Coordinates of C-alpha atoms in Angstrom, one line a residue:
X65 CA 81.3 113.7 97.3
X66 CA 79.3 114.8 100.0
X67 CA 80.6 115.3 103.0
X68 CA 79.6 111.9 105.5
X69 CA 77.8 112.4 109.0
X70 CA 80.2 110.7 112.1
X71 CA 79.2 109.0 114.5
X72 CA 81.3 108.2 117.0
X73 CA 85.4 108.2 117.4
X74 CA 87.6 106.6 119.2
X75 CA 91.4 106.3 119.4
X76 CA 92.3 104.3 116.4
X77 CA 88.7 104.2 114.2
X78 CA 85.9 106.9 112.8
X79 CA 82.6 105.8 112.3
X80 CA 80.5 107.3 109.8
X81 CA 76.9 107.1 108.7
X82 CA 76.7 104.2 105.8
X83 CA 75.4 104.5 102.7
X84 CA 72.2 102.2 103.7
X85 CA 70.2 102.0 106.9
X86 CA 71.9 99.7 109.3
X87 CA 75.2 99.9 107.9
X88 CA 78.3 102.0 108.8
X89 CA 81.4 103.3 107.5
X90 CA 84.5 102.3 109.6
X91 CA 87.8 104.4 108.7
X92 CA 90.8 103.3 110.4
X93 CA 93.3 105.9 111.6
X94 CA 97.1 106.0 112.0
X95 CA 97.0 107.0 115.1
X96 CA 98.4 104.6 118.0
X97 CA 97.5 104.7 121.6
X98 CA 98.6 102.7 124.8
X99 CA 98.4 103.1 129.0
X100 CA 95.1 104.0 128.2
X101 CA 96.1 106.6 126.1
X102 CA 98.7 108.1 128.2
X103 CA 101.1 107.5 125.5
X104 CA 100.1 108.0 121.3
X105 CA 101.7 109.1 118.1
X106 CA 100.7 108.8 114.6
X107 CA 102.3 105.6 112.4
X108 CA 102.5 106.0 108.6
X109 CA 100.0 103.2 107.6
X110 CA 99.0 101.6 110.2
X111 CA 95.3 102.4 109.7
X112 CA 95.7 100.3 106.2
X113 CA 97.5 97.2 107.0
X114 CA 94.7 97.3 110.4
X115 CA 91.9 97.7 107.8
X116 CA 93.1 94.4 105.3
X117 CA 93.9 92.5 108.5
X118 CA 90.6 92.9 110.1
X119 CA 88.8 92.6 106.8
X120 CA 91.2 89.1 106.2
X121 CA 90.2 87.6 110.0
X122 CA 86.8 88.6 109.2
X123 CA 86.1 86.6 105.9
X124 CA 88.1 84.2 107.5
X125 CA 85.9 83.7 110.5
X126 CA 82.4 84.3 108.4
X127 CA 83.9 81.5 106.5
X128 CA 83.8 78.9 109.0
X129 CA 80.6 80.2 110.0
X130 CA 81.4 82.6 112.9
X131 CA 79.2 85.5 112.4
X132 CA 80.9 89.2 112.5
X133 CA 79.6 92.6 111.7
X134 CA 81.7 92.9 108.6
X135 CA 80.2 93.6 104.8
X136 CA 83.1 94.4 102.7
X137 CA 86.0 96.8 102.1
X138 CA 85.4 99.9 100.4
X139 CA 88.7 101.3 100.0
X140 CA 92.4 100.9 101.5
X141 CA 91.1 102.8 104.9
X142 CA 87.6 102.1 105.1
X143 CA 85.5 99.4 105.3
X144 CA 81.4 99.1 105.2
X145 CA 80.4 97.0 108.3
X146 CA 76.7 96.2 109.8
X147 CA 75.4 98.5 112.8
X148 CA 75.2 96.6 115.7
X149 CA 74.4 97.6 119.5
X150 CA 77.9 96.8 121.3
X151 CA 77.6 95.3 124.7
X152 CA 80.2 97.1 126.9
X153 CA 82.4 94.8 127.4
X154 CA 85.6 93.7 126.2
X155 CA 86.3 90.0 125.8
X156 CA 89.6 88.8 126.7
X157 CA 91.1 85.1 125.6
X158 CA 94.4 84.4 127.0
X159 CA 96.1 81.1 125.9
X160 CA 100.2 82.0 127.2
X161 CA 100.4 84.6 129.8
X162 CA 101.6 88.2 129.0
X163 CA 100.2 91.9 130.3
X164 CA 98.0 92.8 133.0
X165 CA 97.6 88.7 133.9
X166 CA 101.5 88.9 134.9
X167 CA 101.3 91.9 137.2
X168 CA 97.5 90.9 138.8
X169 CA 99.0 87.2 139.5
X170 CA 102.6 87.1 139.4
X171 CA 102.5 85.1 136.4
X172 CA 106.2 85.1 134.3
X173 CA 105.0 86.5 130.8
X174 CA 105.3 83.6 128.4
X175 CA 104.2 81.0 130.7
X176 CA 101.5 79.1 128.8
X177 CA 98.0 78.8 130.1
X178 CA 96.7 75.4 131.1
X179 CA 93.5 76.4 128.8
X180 CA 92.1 79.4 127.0
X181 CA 91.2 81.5 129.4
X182 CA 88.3 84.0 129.1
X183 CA 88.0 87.4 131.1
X184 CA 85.8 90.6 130.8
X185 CA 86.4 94.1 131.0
X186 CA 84.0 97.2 131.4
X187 CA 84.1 99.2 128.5
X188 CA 85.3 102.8 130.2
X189 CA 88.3 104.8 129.4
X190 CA 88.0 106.8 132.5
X191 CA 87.4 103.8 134.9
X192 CA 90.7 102.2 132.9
X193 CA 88.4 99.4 131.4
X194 CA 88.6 97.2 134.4
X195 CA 88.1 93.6 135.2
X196 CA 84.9 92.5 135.6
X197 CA 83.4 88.8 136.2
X198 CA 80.2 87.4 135.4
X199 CA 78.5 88.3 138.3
X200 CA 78.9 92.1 137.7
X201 CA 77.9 92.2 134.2
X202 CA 74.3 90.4 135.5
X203 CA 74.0 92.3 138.1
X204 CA 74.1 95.4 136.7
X205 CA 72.4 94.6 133.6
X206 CA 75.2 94.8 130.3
X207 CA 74.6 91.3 129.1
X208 CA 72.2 88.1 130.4
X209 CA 73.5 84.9 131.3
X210 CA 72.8 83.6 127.7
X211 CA 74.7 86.5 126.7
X212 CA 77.4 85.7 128.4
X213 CA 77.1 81.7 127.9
X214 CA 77.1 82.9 124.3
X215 CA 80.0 85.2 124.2
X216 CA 82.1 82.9 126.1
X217 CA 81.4 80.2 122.4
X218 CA 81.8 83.1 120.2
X219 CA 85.3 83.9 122.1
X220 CA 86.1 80.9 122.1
X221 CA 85.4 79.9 118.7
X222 CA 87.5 82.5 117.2
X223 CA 90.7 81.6 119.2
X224 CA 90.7 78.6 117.7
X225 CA 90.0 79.7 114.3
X226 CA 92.7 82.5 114.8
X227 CA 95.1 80.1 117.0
X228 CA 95.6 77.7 114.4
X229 CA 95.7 80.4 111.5
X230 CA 98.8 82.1 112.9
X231 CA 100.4 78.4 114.0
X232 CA 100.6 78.2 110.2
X233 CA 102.6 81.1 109.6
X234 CA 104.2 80.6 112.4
X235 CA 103.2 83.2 115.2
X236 CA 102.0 82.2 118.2
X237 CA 98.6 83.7 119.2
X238 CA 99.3 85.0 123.2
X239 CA 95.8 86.6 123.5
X240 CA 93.4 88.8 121.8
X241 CA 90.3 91.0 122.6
X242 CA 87.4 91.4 120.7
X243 CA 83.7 93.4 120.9
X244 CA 80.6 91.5 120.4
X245 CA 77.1 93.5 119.1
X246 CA 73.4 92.7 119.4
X247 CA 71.2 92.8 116.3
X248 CA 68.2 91.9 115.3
X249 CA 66.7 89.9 112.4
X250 CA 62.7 90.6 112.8
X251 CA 62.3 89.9 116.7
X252 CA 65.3 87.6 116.9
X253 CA 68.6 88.8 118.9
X254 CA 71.8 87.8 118.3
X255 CA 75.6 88.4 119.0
X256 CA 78.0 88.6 116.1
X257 CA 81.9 89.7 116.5
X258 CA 82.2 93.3 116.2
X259 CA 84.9 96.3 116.2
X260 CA 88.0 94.5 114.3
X261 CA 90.2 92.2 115.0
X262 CA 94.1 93.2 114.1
X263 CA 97.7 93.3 116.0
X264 CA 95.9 96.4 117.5
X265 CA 93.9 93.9 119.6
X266 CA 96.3 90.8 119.5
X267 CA 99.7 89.7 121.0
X268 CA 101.6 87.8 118.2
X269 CA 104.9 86.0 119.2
X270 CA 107.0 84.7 116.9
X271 CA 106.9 81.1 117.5
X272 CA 110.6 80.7 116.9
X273 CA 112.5 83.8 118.5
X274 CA 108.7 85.2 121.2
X275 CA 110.0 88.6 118.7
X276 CA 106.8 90.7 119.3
X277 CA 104.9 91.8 116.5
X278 CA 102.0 93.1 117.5
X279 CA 101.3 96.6 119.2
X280 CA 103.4 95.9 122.7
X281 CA 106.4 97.1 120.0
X282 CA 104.8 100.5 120.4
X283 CA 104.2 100.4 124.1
X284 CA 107.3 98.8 125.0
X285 CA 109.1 100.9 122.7
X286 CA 110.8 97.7 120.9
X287 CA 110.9 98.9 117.1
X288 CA 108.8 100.0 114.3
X289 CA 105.3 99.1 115.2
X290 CA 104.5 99.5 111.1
X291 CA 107.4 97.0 110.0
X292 CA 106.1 94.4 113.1
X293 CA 102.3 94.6 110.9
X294 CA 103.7 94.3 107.5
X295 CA 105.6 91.3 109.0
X296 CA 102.5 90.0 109.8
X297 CA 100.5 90.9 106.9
X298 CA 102.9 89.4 104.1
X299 CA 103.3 85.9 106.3
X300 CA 99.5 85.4 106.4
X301 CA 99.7 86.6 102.6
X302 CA 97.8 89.7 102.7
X303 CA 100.7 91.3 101.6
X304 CA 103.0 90.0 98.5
X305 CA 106.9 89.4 99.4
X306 CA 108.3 92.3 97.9
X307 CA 111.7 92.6 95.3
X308 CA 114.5 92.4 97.4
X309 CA 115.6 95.2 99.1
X310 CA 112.1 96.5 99.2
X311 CA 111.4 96.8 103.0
X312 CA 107.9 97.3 103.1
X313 CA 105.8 95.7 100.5
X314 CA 103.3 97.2 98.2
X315 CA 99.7 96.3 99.2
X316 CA 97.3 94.4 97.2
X317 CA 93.8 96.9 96.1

């Protein structure tokens, strides 16, 4: 096969060129980062139960007619995905208060928010990706106000799409991030969900027992951060319940 051009990678994704103009090849790596990569090691799998989770919200959310930059899945790591102009932000929904919200406010973790709350960050590892509001990002030009007006819906949109997805399986959606890209269709713009969407870029609670199963098990140092996905990959039936005494289950092709 011949060897694939990259374009650009980051701490847990490669992209490469795709096989057709406008399209991209996104591989998902084991690797796991947090503190702004202060702290990382490599996890057995991770990059394939993050690939079939993102792949699962995204057909989930183009289902209901949110769009996202997502084509199909080529293979257990890698998935074929639109090119899209990201906007340098990071969009932020919080619906029960946990991370940097706690220490910035004096917030208990776990205290639920009295609505979904949107922030944004600057995209910028060195900077630490920092807060930003609304008047920033118009000032110095990353996204217009019907940009933002629009991201807030898109945002917004997929909380509740994801929100009552996981209330079914019974995790509790604490907040999520996602990326949102430009394209363009002839001379019309417009923003589709981006990036991927996966414990890597969730907090999951159990509903039942707050157990976390998303990646502040690898920060926090509260387990395996593998078993916490799988956990969440068989309940929303991405994964099949394996024969007993099988820990991790075998995943569907």
């Amino acid at each position: 096969m011949a060897r694939r051009k990259k374009v650009y990678e980051g701490k847990a994704k490669i992209l490469y060129e795709g096989p057709e103009p406008g399209t991209l090849v996104q591989y998902f790596k084991d690797d796991a980062t947090a503190f702004n990569a202060e702290k990382r090691d490599v996890i057995d799998g991770k990059g394939v139960l993050n690939n079939r989770l993102s792949e699962f919200f995204m057909t989930g959310l183009t289902s209901v007619g949110v769009p996202t930059h997502f084509i199909k899945r080529i293979n257990m790591r890698e998935q074929l995905i639109r090119a899209v102009e990201i906007i340098p932000l990071e969009v932020v929904v919080r619906n029960v208060a946990a991370g940097s919200i706690c220490s910035r406010l004096g917030i208990e973790e776990g205290t639920p928010m009295p609505r979904p709350i949107v922030e944004f960050y600057f995209k910028n590892d060195e900077l630490g990706d920092p807060l930003v509001s609304e008047e920033h990002i118009i000032a110095f030009g990353w996204a217009a106000q019907q940009d933002l007006d629009d991201m807030v819906s898109l945002a917004l949109r997929v909380n509740d799409f994801l929100s009552g997805l996981m209330l079914g399986v019974g995790i509790k959606l604490v907040d999520f991030k996602i990326e949102i890209g430009r394209i363009w269709d002839n001379e019309f713009m417009r923003l589709i969900i981006a990036d991927e969407i996966s414990p890597d870029s969730c907090r999951l609670w159990d509903i039942e027992t707050n157990r976390k199963l998303d990646k502040d098990v690898f920060r926090r140092d509260l387990g395996d951060l593998a078993d916490a996905y799988t956990e969440v990959a068989r309940r929303l039936g991405v994964m099949p319940q394996g024969p007993s005494g099988v820990s991790k289950p075998t995943l569907i092709n």
